[in-house]
Coordinates of C-alpha atoms and ligand atoms in Angstrom, one line a residue:
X1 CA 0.0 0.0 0.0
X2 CA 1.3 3.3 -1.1
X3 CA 1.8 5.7 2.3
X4 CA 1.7 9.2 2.4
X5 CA 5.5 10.6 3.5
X6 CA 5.4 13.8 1.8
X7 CA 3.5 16.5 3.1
X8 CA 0.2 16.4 2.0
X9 CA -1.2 17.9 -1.1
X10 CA -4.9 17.6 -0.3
X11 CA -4.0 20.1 3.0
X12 CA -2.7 22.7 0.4
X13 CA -5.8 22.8 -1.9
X14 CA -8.7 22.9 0.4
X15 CA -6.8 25.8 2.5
X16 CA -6.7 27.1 -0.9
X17 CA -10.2 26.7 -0.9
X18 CA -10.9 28.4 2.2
X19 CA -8.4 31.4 0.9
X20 CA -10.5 32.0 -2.0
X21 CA -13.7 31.8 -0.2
X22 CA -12.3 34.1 2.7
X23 CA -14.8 37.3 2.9
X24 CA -16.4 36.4 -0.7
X25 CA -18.5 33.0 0.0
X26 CA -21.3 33.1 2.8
X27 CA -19.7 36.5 4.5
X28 CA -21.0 36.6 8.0
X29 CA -21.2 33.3 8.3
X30 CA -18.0 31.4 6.8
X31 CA -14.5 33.4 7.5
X32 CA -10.7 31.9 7.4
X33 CA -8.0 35.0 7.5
X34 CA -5.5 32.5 8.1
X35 CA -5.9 30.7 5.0
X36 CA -4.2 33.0 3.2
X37 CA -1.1 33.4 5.2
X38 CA -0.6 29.5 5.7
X39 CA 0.2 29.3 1.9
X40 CA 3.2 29.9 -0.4
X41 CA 3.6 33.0 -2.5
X42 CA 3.1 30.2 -5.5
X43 CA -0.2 28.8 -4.1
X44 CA -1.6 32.3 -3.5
X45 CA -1.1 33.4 -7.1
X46 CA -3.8 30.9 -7.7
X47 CA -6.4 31.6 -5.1
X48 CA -5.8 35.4 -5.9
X49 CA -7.0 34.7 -9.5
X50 CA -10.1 32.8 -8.1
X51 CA -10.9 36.3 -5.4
X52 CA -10.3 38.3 -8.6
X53 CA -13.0 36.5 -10.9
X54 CA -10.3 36.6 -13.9
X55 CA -9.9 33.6 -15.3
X56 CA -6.5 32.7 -17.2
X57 CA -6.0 32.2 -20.7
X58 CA -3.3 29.3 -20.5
X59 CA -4.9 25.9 -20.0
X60 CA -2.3 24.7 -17.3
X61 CA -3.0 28.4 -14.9
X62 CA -7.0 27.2 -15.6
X63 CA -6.9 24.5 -14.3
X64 CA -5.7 25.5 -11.2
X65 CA -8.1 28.2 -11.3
X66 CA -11.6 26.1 -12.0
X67 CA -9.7 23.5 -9.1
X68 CA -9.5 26.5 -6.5
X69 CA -13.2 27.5 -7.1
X70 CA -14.7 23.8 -7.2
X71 CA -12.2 23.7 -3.5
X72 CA -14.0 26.6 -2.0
X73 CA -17.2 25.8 -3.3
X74 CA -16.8 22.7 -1.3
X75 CA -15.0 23.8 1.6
X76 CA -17.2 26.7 3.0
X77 CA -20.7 24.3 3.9
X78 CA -18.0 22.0 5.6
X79 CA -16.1 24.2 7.7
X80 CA -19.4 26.2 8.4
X81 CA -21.2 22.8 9.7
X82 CA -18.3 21.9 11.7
X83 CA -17.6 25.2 13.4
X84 CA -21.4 25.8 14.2
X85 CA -20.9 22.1 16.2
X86 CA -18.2 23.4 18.0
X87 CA -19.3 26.3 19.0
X88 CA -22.9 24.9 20.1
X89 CA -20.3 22.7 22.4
X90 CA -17.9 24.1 24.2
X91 CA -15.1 21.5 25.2
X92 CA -11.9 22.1 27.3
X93 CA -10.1 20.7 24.9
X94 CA -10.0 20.4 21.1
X95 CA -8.5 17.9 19.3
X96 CA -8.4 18.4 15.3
X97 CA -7.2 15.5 13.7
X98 CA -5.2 15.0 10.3
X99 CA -5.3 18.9 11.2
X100 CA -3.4 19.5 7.6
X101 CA -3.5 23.7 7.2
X102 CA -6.7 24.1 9.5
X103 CA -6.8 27.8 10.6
X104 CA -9.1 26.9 13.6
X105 CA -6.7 27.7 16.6
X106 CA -5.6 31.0 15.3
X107 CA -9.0 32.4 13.9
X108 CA -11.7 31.0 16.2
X109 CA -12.1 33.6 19.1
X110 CA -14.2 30.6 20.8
X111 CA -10.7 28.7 21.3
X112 CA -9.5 31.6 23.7
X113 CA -8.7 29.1 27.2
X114 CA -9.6 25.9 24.8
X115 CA -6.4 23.7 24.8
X116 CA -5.8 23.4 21.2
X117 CA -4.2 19.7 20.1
X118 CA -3.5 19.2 16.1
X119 CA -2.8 15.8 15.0
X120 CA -1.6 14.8 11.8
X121 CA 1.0 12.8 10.1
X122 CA 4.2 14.3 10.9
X123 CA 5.6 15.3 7.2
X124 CA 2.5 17.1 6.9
X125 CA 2.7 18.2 10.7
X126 CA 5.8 19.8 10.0
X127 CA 4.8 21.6 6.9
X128 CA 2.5 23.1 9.1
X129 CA 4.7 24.2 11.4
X130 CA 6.9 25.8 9.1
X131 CA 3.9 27.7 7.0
X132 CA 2.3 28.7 10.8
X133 CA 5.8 29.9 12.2
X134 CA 4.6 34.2 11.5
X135 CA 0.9 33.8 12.5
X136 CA -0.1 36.0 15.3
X137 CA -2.4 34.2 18.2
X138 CA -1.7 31.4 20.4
X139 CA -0.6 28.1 18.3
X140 CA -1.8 24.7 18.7
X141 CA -0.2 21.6 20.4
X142 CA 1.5 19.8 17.8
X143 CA 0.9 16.2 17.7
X144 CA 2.7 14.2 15.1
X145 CA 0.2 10.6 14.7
X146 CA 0.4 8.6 11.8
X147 CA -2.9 7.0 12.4
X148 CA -2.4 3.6 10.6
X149 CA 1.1 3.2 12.5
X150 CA 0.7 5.2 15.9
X151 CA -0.7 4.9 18.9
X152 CA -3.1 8.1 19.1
X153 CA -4.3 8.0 23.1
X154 CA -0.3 7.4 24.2
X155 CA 0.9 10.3 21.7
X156 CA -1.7 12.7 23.0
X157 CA -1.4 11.9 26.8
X158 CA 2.4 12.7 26.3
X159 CA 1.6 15.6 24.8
X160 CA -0.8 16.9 28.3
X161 CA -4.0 16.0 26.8
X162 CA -6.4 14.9 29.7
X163 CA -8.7 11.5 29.2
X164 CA -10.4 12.7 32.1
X165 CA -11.9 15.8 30.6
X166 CA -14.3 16.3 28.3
X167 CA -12.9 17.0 24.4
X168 CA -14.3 17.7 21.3
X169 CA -12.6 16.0 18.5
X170 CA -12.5 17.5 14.6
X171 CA -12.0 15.2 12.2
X172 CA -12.6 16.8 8.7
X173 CA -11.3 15.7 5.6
X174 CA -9.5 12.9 6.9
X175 CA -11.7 9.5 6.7
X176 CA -11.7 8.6 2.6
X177 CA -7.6 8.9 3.2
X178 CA -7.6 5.9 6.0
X179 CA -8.9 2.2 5.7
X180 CA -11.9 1.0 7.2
X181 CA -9.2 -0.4 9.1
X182 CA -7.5 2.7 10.2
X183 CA -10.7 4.8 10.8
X184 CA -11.8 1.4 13.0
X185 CA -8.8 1.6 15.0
X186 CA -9.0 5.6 15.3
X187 CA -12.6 5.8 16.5
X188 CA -11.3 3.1 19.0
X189 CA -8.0 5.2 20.3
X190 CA -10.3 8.2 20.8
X191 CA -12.9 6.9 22.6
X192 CA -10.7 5.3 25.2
X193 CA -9.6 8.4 26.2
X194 CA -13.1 10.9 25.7
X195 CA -14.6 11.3 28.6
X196 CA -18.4 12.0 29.1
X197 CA -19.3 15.2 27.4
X198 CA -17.0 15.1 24.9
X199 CA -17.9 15.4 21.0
X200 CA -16.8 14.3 18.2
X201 CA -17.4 16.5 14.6
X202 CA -16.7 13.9 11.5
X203 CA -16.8 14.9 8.2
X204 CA -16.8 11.6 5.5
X205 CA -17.6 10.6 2.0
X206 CA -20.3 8.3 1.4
X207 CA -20.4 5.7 -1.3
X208 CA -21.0 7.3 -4.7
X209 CA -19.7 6.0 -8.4
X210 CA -19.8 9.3 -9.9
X211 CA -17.5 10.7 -6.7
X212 CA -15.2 8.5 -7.8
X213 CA -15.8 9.7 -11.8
X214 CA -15.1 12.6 -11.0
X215 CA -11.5 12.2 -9.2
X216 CA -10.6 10.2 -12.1
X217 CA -11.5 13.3 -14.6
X218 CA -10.1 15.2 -11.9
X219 CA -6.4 13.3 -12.5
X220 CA -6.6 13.2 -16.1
X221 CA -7.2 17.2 -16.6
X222 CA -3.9 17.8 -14.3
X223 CA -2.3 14.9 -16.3
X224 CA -3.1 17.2 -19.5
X225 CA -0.9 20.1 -17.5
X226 CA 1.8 17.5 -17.3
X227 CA 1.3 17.5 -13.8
X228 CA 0.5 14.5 -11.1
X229 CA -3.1 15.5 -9.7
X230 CA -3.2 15.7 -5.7
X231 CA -5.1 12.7 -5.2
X232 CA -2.0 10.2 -7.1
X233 CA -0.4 10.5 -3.6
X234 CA -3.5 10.8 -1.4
X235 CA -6.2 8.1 -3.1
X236 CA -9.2 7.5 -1.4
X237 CA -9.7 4.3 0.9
X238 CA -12.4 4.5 2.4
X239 CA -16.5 5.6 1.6
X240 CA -19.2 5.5 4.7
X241 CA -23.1 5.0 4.3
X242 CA -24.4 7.0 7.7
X243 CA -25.5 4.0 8.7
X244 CA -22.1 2.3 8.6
X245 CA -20.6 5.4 10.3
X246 CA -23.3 6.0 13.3
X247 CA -23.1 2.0 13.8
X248 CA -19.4 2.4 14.4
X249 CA -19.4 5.5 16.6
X250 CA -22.2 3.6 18.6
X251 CA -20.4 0.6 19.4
X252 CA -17.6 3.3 21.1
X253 CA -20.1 5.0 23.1
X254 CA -20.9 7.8 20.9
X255 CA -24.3 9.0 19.9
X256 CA -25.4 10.7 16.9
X257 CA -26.9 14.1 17.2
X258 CA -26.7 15.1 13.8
X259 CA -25.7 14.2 10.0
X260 CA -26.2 16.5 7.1
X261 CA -25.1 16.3 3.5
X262 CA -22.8 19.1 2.2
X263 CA -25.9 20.4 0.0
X264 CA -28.0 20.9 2.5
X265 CA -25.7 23.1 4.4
X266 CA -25.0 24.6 1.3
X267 CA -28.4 25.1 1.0
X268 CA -29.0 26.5 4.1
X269 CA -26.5 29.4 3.3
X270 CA -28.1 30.2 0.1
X271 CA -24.3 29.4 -1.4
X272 CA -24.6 29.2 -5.2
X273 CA -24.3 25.6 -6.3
X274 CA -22.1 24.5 -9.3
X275 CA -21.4 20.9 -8.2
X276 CA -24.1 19.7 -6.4
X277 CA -23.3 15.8 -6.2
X278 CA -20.0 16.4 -5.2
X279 CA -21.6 18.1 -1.9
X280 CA -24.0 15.8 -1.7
X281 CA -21.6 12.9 -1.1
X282 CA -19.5 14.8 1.5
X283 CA -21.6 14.4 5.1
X284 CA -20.6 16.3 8.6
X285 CA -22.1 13.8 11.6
X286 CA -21.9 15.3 15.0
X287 CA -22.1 12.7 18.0
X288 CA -22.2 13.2 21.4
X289 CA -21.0 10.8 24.5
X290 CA -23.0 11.1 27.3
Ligands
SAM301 C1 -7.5 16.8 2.8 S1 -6.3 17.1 4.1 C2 -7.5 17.8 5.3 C3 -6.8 18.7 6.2 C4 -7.7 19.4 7.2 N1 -8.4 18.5 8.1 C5 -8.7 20.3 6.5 O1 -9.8 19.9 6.3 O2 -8.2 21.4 6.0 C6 -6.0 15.5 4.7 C7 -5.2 15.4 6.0 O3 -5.2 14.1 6.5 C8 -3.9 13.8 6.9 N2 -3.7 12.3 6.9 C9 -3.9 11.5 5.8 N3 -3.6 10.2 6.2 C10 -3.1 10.3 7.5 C11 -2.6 9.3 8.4 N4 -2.5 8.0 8.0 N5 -2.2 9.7 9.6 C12 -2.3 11.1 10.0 N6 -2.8 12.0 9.1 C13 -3.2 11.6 7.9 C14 -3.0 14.5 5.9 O4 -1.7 14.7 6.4 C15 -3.7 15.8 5.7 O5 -3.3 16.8 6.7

């Protein structure tokens, strides 16, 4: 099985996502300022085309261009869904997993006293780190987990995370990366150490054939730039029916409290829609342990 030991590509392009959509999509209601300054000079060229409407004439610059849009088209009913559960649910602690560029512990005023834990695989982690090094506010605690080789309770406890407390756990954009093995073996590593109260936010794909069209049209319009797309590193594993998901959480003592498709939150922000079965694949489940 191919691994991921480069930093992650995926991270890059849905933080490009949220750069583009940063005071343009669902103002008032979606807002990432840190988006922007977690990318390179290089990766900001493109999301400044996408903020500026103009769309290039060279065929490699557009696809970059219609791959930033289609990201923050995506991206802003997401992070929207999952910030609205965390905020409904104040936690102690956060723990944002396969945390790739998230901008959450620098931009969310609701973190202020909230002890901040990112987890992600550590070339990616340290990406992170480097981009993150000039942002103002109080940074995260860096975790570095790969989840199909480490052990996620033992890493966090070393890092002062406290089983004993109640956490909220973020874990967005992560699941189609991992097996059903490895998302098995996470839900079980993070209930062990959630105690009552705590919450977990998941965000997953569900089973689709034209999802899986479209990644495939997806690689061969980057193959046409003569470029590798960012899913020939980072391929999908794994696909969830609700069912499937909420059975899982269930049997780790977590309840669900709430799953919604990616349209209808688009929906629900009146957001323009140009690729409505892609957001209707993507779900955001909220569950609760009592
Ligand atoms: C699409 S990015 C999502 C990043 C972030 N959650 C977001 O929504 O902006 C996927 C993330 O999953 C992480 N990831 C993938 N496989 C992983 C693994 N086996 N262990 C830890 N992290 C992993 C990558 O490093 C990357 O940060």
């Amino acid at each position: 099985m191919v691994k991921v030991l480069t930093a992650s590509r995926t991270a890059v392009a849905v933080c490009q996502g949220r750069a583009a959509a940063d005071g343009l999509i669902a103002s008032g209601r979606f807002a990432d300022p840190a988006a922007m300054a977690l990318l390179r000079p290089d990766e900001r060229e493109t999301v400044q085309w996408a903020r500026d409407g103009a769309v290039p004439r060279q065929w490699r610059q557009r696809v970059d261009y219609e791959t930033v849009r289609a990201s923050a088209e995506l991206i802003v009913p997401r992070t929207v869904a999952i910030d609205d559960a965390v905020r409904a649910h104040p936690s102690p602690q956060l723990v944002i997993l396969g945390a790739g560029l998230d901008g959450r512990a620098w931009r969310m005023p609701e973190l202020a006293g909230v002890r901040v834990f990112e987890v992600d695989q550590p070339a990616s982690q340290q990406d992170k780190r480097d981009r993150a090094a000039d942002l103002d506010g109080t940074p995260p605690i860096f975790v570095p987990v790969d989840f199909g080789r480490d052990r996620l309770g033992e890493a966090l406890a070393v890092a002062g995370h406290r089983a004993d407390r109640a956490t909220t756990w973020i874990w967005e954009g992560v699941v189609p990366y991992l097996t059903e093995a490895e998302v098995t073996a996470t839900v079980t590593s993070l209930s062990a150490c959630s105690a009552p109260d705590s919450r977990l936010i998941v965000n997953f794909q569900v089973p689709a054939t034209s999802a899986a069209l479209g990644r495939l049209v997806a690689r061969a319009m980057m193959a046409t730039t003569g470029r590798s797309s960012v899913w020939a590193n980072e391929p999908w594993r794994s696909t969830w029916t609700s069912a499937a998901m909420a059975g899982l959480l269930a049997r780790h003592g977590y309840t669900v409290t709430n799953d919604q498709d990616l349209l209808a939150a688009a929906h629900a922000l009146a957001l323009p829609i140009r690729h409505r079965r892609s957001l209707s694949h993507g779900r955001v489940l909220v569950a609760d342990r009592t």
